[in-house]
Backbone atoms as SQL, in Angstrom:
CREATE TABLE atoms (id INTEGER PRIMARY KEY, chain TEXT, resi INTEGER, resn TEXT, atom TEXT, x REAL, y REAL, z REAL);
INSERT INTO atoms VALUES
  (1, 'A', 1, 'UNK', 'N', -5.781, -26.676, -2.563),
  (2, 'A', 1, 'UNK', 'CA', -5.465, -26.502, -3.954),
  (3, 'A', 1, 'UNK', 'C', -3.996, -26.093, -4.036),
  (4, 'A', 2, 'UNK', 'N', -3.328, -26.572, -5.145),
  (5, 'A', 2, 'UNK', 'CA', -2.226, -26.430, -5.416),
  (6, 'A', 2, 'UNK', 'C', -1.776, -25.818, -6.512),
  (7, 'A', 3, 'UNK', 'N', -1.359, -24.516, -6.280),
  (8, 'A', 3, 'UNK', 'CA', -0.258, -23.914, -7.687),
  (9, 'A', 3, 'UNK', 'C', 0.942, -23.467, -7.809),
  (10, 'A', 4, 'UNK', 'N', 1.395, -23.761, -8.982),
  (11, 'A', 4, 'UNK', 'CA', 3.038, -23.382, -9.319),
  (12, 'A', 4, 'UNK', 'C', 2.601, -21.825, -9.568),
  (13, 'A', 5, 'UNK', 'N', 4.025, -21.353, -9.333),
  (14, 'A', 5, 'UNK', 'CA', 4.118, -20.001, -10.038),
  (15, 'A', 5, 'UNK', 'C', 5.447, -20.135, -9.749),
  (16, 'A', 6, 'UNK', 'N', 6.351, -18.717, -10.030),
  (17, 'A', 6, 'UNK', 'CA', 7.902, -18.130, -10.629),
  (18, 'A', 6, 'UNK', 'C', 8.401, -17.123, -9.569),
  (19, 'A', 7, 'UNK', 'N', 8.690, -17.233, -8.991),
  (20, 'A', 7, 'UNK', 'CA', 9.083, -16.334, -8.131),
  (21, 'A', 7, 'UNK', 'C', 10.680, -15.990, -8.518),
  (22, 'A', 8, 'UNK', 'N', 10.875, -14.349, -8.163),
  (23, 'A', 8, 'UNK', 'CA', 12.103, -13.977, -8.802),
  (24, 'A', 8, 'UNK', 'C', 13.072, -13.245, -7.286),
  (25, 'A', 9, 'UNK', 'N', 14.287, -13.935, -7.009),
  (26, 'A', 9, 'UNK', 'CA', 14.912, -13.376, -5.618),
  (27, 'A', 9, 'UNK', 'C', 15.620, -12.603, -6.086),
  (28, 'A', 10, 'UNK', 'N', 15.774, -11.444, -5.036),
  (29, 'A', 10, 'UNK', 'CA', 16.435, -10.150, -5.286),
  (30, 'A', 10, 'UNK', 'C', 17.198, -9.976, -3.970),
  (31, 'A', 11, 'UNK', 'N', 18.442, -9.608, -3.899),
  (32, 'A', 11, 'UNK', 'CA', 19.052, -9.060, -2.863),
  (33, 'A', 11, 'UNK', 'C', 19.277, -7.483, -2.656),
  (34, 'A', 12, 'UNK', 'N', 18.524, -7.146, -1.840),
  (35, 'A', 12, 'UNK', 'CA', 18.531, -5.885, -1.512),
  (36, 'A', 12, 'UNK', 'C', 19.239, -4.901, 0.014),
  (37, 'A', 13, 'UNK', 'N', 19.809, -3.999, -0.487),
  (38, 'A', 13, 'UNK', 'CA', 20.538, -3.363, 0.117),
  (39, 'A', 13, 'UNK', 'C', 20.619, -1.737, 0.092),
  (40, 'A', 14, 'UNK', 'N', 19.935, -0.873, 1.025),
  (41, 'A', 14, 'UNK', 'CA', 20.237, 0.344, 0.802),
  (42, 'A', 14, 'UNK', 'C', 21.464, 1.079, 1.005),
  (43, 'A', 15, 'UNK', 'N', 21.874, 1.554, 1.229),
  (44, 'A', 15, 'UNK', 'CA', 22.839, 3.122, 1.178),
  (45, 'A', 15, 'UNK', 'C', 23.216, 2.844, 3.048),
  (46, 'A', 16, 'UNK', 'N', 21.846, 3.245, 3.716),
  (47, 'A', 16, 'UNK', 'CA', 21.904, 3.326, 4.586),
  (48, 'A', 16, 'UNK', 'C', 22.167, 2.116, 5.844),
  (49, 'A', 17, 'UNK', 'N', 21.880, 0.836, 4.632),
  (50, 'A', 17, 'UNK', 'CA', 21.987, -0.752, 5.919),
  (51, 'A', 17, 'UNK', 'C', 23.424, -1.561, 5.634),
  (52, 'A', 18, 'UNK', 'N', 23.604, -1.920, 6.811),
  (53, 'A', 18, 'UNK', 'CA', 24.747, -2.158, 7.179),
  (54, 'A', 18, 'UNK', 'C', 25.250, -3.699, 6.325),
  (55, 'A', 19, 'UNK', 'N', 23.467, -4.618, 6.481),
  (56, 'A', 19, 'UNK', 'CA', 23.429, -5.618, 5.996),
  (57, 'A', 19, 'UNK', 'C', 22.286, -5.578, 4.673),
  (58, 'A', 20, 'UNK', 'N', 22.530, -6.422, 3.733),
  (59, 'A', 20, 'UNK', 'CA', 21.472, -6.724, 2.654),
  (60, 'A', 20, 'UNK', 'C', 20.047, -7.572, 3.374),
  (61, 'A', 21, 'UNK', 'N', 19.404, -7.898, 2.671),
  (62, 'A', 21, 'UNK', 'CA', 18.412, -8.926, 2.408),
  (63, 'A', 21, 'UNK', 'C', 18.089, -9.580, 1.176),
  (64, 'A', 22, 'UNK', 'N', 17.874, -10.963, 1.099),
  (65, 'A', 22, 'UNK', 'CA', 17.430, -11.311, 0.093),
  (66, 'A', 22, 'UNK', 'C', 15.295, -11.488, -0.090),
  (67, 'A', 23, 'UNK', 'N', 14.999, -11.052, -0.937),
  (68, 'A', 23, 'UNK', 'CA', 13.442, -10.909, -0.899),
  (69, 'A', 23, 'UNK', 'C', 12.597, -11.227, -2.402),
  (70, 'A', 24, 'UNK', 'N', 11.962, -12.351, -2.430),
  (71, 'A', 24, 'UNK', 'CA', 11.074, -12.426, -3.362),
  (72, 'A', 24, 'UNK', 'C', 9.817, -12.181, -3.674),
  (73, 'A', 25, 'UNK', 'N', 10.087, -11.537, -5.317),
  (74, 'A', 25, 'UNK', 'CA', 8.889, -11.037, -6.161),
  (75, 'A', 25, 'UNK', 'C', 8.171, -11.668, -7.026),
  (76, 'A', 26, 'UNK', 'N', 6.884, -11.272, -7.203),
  (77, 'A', 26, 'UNK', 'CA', 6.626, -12.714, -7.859),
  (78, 'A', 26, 'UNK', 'C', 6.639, -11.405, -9.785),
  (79, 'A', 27, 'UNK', 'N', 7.075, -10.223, -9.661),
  (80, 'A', 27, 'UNK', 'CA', 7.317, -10.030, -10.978),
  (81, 'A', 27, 'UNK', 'C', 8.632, -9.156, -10.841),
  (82, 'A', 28, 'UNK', 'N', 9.068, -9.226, -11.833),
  (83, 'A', 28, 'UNK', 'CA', 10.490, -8.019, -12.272),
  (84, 'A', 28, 'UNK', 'C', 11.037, -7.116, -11.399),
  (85, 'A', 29, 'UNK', 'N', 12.004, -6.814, -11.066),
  (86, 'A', 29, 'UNK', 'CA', 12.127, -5.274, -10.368),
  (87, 'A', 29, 'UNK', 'C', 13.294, -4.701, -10.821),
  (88, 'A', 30, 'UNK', 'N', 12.927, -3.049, -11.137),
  (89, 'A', 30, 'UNK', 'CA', 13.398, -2.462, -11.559),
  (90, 'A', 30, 'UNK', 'C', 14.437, -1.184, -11.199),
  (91, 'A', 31, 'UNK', 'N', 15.534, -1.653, -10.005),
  (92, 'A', 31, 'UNK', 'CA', 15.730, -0.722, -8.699),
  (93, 'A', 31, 'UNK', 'C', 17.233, -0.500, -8.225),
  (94, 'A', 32, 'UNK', 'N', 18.257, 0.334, -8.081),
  (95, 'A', 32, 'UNK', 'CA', 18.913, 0.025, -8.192),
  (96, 'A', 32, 'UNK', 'C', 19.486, -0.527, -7.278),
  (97, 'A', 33, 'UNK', 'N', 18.416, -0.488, -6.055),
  (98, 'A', 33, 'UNK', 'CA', 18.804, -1.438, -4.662),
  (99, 'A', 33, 'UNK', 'C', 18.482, -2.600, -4.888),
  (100, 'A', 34, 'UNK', 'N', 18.268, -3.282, -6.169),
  (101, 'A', 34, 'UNK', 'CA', 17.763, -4.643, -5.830),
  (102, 'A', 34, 'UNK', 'C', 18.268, -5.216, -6.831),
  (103, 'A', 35, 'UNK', 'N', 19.469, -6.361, -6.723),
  (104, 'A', 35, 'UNK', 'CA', 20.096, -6.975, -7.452),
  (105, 'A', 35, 'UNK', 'C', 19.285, -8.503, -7.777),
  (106, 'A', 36, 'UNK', 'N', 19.162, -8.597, -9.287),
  (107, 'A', 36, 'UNK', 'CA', 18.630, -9.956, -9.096),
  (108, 'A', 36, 'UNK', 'C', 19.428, -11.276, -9.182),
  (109, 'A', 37, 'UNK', 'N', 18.568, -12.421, -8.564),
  (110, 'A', 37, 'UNK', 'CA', 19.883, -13.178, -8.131),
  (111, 'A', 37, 'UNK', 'C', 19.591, -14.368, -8.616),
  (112, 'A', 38, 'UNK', 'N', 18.611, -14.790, -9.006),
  (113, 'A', 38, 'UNK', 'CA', 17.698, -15.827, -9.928),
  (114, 'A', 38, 'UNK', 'C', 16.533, -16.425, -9.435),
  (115, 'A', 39, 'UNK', 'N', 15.678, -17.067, -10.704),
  (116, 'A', 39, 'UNK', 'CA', 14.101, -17.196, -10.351),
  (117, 'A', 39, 'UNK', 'C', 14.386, -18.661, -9.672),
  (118, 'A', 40, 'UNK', 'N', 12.994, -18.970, -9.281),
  (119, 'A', 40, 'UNK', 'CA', 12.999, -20.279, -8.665),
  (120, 'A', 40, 'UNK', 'C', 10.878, -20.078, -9.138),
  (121, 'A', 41, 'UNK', 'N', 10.865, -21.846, -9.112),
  (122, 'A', 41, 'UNK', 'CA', 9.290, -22.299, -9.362),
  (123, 'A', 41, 'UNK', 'C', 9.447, -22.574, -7.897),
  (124, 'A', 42, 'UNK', 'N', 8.196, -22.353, -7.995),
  (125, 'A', 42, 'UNK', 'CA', 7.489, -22.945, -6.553),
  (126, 'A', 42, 'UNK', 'C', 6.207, -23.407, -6.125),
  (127, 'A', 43, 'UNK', 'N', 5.420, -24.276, -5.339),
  (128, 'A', 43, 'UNK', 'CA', 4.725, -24.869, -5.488),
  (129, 'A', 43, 'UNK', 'C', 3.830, -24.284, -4.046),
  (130, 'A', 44, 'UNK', 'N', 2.407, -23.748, -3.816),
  (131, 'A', 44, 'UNK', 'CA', 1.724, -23.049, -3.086),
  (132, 'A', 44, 'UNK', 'C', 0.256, -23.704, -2.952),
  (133, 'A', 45, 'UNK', 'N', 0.181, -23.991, -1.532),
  (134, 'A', 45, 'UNK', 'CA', -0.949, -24.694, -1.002),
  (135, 'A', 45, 'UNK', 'C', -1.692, -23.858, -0.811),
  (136, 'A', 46, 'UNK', 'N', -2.956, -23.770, -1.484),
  (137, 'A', 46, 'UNK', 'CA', -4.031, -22.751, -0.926),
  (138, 'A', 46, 'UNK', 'C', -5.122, -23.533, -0.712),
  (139, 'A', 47, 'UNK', 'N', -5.629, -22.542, 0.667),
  (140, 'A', 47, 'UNK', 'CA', -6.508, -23.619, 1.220),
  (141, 'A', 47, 'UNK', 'C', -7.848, -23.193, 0.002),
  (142, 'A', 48, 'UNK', 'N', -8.705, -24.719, -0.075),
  (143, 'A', 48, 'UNK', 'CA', -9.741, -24.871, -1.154),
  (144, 'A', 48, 'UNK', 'C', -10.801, -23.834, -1.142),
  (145, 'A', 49, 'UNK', 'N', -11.416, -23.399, 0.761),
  (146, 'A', 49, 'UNK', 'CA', -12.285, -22.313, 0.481),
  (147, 'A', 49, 'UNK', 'C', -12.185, -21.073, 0.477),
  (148, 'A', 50, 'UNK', 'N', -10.922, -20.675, 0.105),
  (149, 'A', 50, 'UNK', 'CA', -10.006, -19.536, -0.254),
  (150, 'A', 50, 'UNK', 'C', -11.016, -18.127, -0.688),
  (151, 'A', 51, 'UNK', 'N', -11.520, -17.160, -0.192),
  (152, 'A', 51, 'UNK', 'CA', -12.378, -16.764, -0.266),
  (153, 'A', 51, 'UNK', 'C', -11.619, -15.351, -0.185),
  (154, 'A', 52, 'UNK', 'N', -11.170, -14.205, -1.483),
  (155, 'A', 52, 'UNK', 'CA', -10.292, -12.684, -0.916),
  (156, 'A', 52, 'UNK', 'C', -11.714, -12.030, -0.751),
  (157, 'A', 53, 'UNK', 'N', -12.831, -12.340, -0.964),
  (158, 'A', 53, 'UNK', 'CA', -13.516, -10.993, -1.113),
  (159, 'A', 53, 'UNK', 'C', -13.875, -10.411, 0.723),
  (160, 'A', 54, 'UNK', 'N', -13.599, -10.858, 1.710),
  (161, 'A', 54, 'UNK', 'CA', -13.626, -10.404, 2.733),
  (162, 'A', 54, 'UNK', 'C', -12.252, -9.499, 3.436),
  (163, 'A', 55, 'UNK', 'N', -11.141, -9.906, 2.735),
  (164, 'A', 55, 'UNK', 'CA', -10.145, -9.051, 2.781),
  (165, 'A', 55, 'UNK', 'C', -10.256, -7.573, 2.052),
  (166, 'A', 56, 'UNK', 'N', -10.813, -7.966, 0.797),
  (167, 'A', 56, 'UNK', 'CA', -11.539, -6.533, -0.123),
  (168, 'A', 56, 'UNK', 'C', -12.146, -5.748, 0.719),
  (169, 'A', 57, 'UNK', 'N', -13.116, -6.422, 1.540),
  (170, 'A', 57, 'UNK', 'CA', -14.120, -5.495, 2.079),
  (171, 'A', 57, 'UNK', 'C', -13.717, -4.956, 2.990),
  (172, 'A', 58, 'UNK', 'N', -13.009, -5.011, 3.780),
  (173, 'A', 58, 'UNK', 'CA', -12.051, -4.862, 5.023),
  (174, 'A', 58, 'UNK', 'C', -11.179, -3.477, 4.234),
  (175, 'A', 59, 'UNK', 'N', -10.542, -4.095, 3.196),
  (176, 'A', 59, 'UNK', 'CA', -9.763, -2.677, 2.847),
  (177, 'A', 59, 'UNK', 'C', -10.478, -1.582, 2.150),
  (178, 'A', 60, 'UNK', 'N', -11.534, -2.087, 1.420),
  (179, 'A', 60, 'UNK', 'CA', -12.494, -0.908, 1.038),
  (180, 'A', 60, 'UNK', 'C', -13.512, -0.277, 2.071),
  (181, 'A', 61, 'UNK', 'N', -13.099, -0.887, 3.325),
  (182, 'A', 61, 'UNK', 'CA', -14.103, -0.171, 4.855),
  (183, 'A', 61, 'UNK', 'C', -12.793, 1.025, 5.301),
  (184, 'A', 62, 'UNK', 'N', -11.508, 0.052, 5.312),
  (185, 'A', 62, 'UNK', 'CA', -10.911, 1.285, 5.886),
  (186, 'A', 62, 'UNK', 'C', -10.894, 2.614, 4.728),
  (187, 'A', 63, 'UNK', 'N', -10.367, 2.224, 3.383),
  (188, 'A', 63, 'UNK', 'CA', -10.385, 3.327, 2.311),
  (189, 'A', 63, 'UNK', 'C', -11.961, 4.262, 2.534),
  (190, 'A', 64, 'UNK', 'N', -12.912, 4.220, 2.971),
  (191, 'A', 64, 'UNK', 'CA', -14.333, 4.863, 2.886),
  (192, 'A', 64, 'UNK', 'C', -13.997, 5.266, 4.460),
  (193, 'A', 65, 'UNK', 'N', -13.733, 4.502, 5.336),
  (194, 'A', 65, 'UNK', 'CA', -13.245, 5.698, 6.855),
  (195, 'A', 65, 'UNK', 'C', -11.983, 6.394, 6.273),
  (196, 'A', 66, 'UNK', 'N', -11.191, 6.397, 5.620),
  (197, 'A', 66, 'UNK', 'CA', -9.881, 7.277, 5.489),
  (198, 'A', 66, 'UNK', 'C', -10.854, 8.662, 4.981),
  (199, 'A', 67, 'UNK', 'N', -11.561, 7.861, 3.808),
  (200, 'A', 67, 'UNK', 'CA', -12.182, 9.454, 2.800),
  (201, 'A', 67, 'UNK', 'C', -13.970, 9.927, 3.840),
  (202, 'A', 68, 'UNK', 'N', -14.236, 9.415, 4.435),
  (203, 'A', 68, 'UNK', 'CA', -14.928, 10.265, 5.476),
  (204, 'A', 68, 'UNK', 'C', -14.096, 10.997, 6.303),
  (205, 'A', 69, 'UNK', 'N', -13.105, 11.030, 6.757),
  (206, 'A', 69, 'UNK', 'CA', -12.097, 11.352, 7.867),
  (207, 'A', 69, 'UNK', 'C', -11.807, 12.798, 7.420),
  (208, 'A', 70, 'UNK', 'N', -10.830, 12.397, 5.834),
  (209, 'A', 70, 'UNK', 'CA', -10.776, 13.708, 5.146),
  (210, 'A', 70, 'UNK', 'C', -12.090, 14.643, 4.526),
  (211, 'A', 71, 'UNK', 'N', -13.054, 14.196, 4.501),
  (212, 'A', 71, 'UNK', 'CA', -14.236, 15.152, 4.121),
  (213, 'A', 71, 'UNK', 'C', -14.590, 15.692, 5.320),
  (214, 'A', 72, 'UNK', 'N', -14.659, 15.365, 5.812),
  (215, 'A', 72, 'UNK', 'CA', -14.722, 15.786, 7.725),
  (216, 'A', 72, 'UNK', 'C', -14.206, 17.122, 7.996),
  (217, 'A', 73, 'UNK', 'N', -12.711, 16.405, 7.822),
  (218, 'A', 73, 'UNK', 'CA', -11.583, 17.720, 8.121),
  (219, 'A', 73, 'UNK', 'C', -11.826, 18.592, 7.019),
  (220, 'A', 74, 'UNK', 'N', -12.100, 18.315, 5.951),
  (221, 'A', 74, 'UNK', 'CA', -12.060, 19.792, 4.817),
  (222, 'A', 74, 'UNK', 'C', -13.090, 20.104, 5.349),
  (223, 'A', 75, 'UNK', 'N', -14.557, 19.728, 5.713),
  (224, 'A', 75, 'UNK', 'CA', -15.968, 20.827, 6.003),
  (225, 'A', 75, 'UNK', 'C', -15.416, 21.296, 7.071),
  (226, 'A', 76, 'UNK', 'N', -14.803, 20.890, 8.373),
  (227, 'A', 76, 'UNK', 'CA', -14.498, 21.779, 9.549),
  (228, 'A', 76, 'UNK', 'C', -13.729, 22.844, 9.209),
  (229, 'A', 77, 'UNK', 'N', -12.708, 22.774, 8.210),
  (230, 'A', 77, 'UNK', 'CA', -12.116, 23.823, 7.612),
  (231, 'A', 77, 'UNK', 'C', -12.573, 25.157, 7.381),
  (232, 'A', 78, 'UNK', 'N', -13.644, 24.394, 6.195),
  (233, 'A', 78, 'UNK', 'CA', -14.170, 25.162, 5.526),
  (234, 'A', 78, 'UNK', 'C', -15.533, 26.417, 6.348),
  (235, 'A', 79, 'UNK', 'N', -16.086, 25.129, 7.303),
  (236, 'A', 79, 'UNK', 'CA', -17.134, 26.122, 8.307),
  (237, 'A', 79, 'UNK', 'C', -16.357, 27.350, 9.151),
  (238, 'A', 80, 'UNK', 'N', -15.065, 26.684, 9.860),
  (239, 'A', 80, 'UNK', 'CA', -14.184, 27.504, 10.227),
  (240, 'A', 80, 'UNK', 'C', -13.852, 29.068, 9.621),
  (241, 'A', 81, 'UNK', 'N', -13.595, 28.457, 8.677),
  (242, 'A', 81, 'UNK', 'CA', -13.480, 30.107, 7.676),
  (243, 'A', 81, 'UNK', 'C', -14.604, 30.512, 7.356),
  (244, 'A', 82, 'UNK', 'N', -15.218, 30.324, 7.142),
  (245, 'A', 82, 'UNK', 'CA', -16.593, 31.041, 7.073),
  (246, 'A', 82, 'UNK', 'C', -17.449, 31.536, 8.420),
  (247, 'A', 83, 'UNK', 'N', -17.113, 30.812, 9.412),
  (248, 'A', 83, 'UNK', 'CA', -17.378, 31.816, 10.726),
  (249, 'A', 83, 'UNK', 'C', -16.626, 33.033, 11.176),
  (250, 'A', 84, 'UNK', 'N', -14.956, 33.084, 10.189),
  (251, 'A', 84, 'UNK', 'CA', -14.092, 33.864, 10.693),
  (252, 'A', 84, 'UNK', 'C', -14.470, 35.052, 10.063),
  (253, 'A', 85, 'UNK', 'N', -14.995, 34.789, 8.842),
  (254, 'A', 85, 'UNK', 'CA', -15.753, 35.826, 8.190),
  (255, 'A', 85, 'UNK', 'C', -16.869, 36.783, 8.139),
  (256, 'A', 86, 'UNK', 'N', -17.380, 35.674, 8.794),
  (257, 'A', 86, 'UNK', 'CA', -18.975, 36.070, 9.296),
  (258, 'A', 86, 'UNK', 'C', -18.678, 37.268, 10.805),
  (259, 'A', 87, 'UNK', 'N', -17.180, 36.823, 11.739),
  (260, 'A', 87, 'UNK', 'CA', -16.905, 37.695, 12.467),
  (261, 'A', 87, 'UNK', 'C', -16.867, 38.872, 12.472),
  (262, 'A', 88, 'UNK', 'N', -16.163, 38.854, 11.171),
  (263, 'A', 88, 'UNK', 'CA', -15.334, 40.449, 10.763),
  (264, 'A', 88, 'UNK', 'C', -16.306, 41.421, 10.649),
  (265, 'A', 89, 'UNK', 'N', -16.422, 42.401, 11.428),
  (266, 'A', 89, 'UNK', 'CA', -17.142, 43.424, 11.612),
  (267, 'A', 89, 'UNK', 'C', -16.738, 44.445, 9.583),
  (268, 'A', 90, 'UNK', 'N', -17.773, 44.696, 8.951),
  (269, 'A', 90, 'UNK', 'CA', -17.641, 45.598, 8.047),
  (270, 'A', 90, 'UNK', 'C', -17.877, 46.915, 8.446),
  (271, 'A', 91, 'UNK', 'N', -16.776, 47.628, 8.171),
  (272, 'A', 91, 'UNK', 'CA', -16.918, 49.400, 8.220),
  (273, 'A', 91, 'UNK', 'C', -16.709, 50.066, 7.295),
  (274, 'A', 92, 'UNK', 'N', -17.615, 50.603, 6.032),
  (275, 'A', 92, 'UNK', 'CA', -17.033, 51.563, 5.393),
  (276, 'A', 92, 'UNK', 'C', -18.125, 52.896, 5.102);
């Protein structure tokens, strides 16, 4: 399958690089490292059984291991301090 779309080139250059780059967006940018330099159409072969929802799932597997990872680390935290507590001898 075949579609047009607009792509917009920007030459970009930080502070810190010696050399620019030129890099296209397919919307606006708003930056002051990125000079725009003009659009161009372009024409994009996608293959017919083009299928994102397995890329989805892939990134919504890692996003659900990132947020198990961090619930993890906050309960170890949290048991942590509460054993440190449970240590502390009371005297009064």
């Amino acid at each position: 399958m075949k579609i047009k779309t607009t792509i917009r080139i920007y030459f970009c250059k930080y502070s810190f690089e010696s050399e620019g780059k030129f890099v296209p967006f397919a919307y606006p940018v708003d930056s002051e490292n990125y000079t725009f330099v003009c659009e161009q159409d372009i024409e994009l072969n996608i293959p017919d059984n083009y299928d994102p929802r397995a890329q989805q799932i892939a990134a919504l597997e890692a996003q659900k291991t990132k947020a198990m990872a961090e619930y993890q680390k906050s309960v170890t935290d949290i048991n942590d301090r509460i054993s440190k507590l449970t240590a502390l001898e009371y005297t009064a």
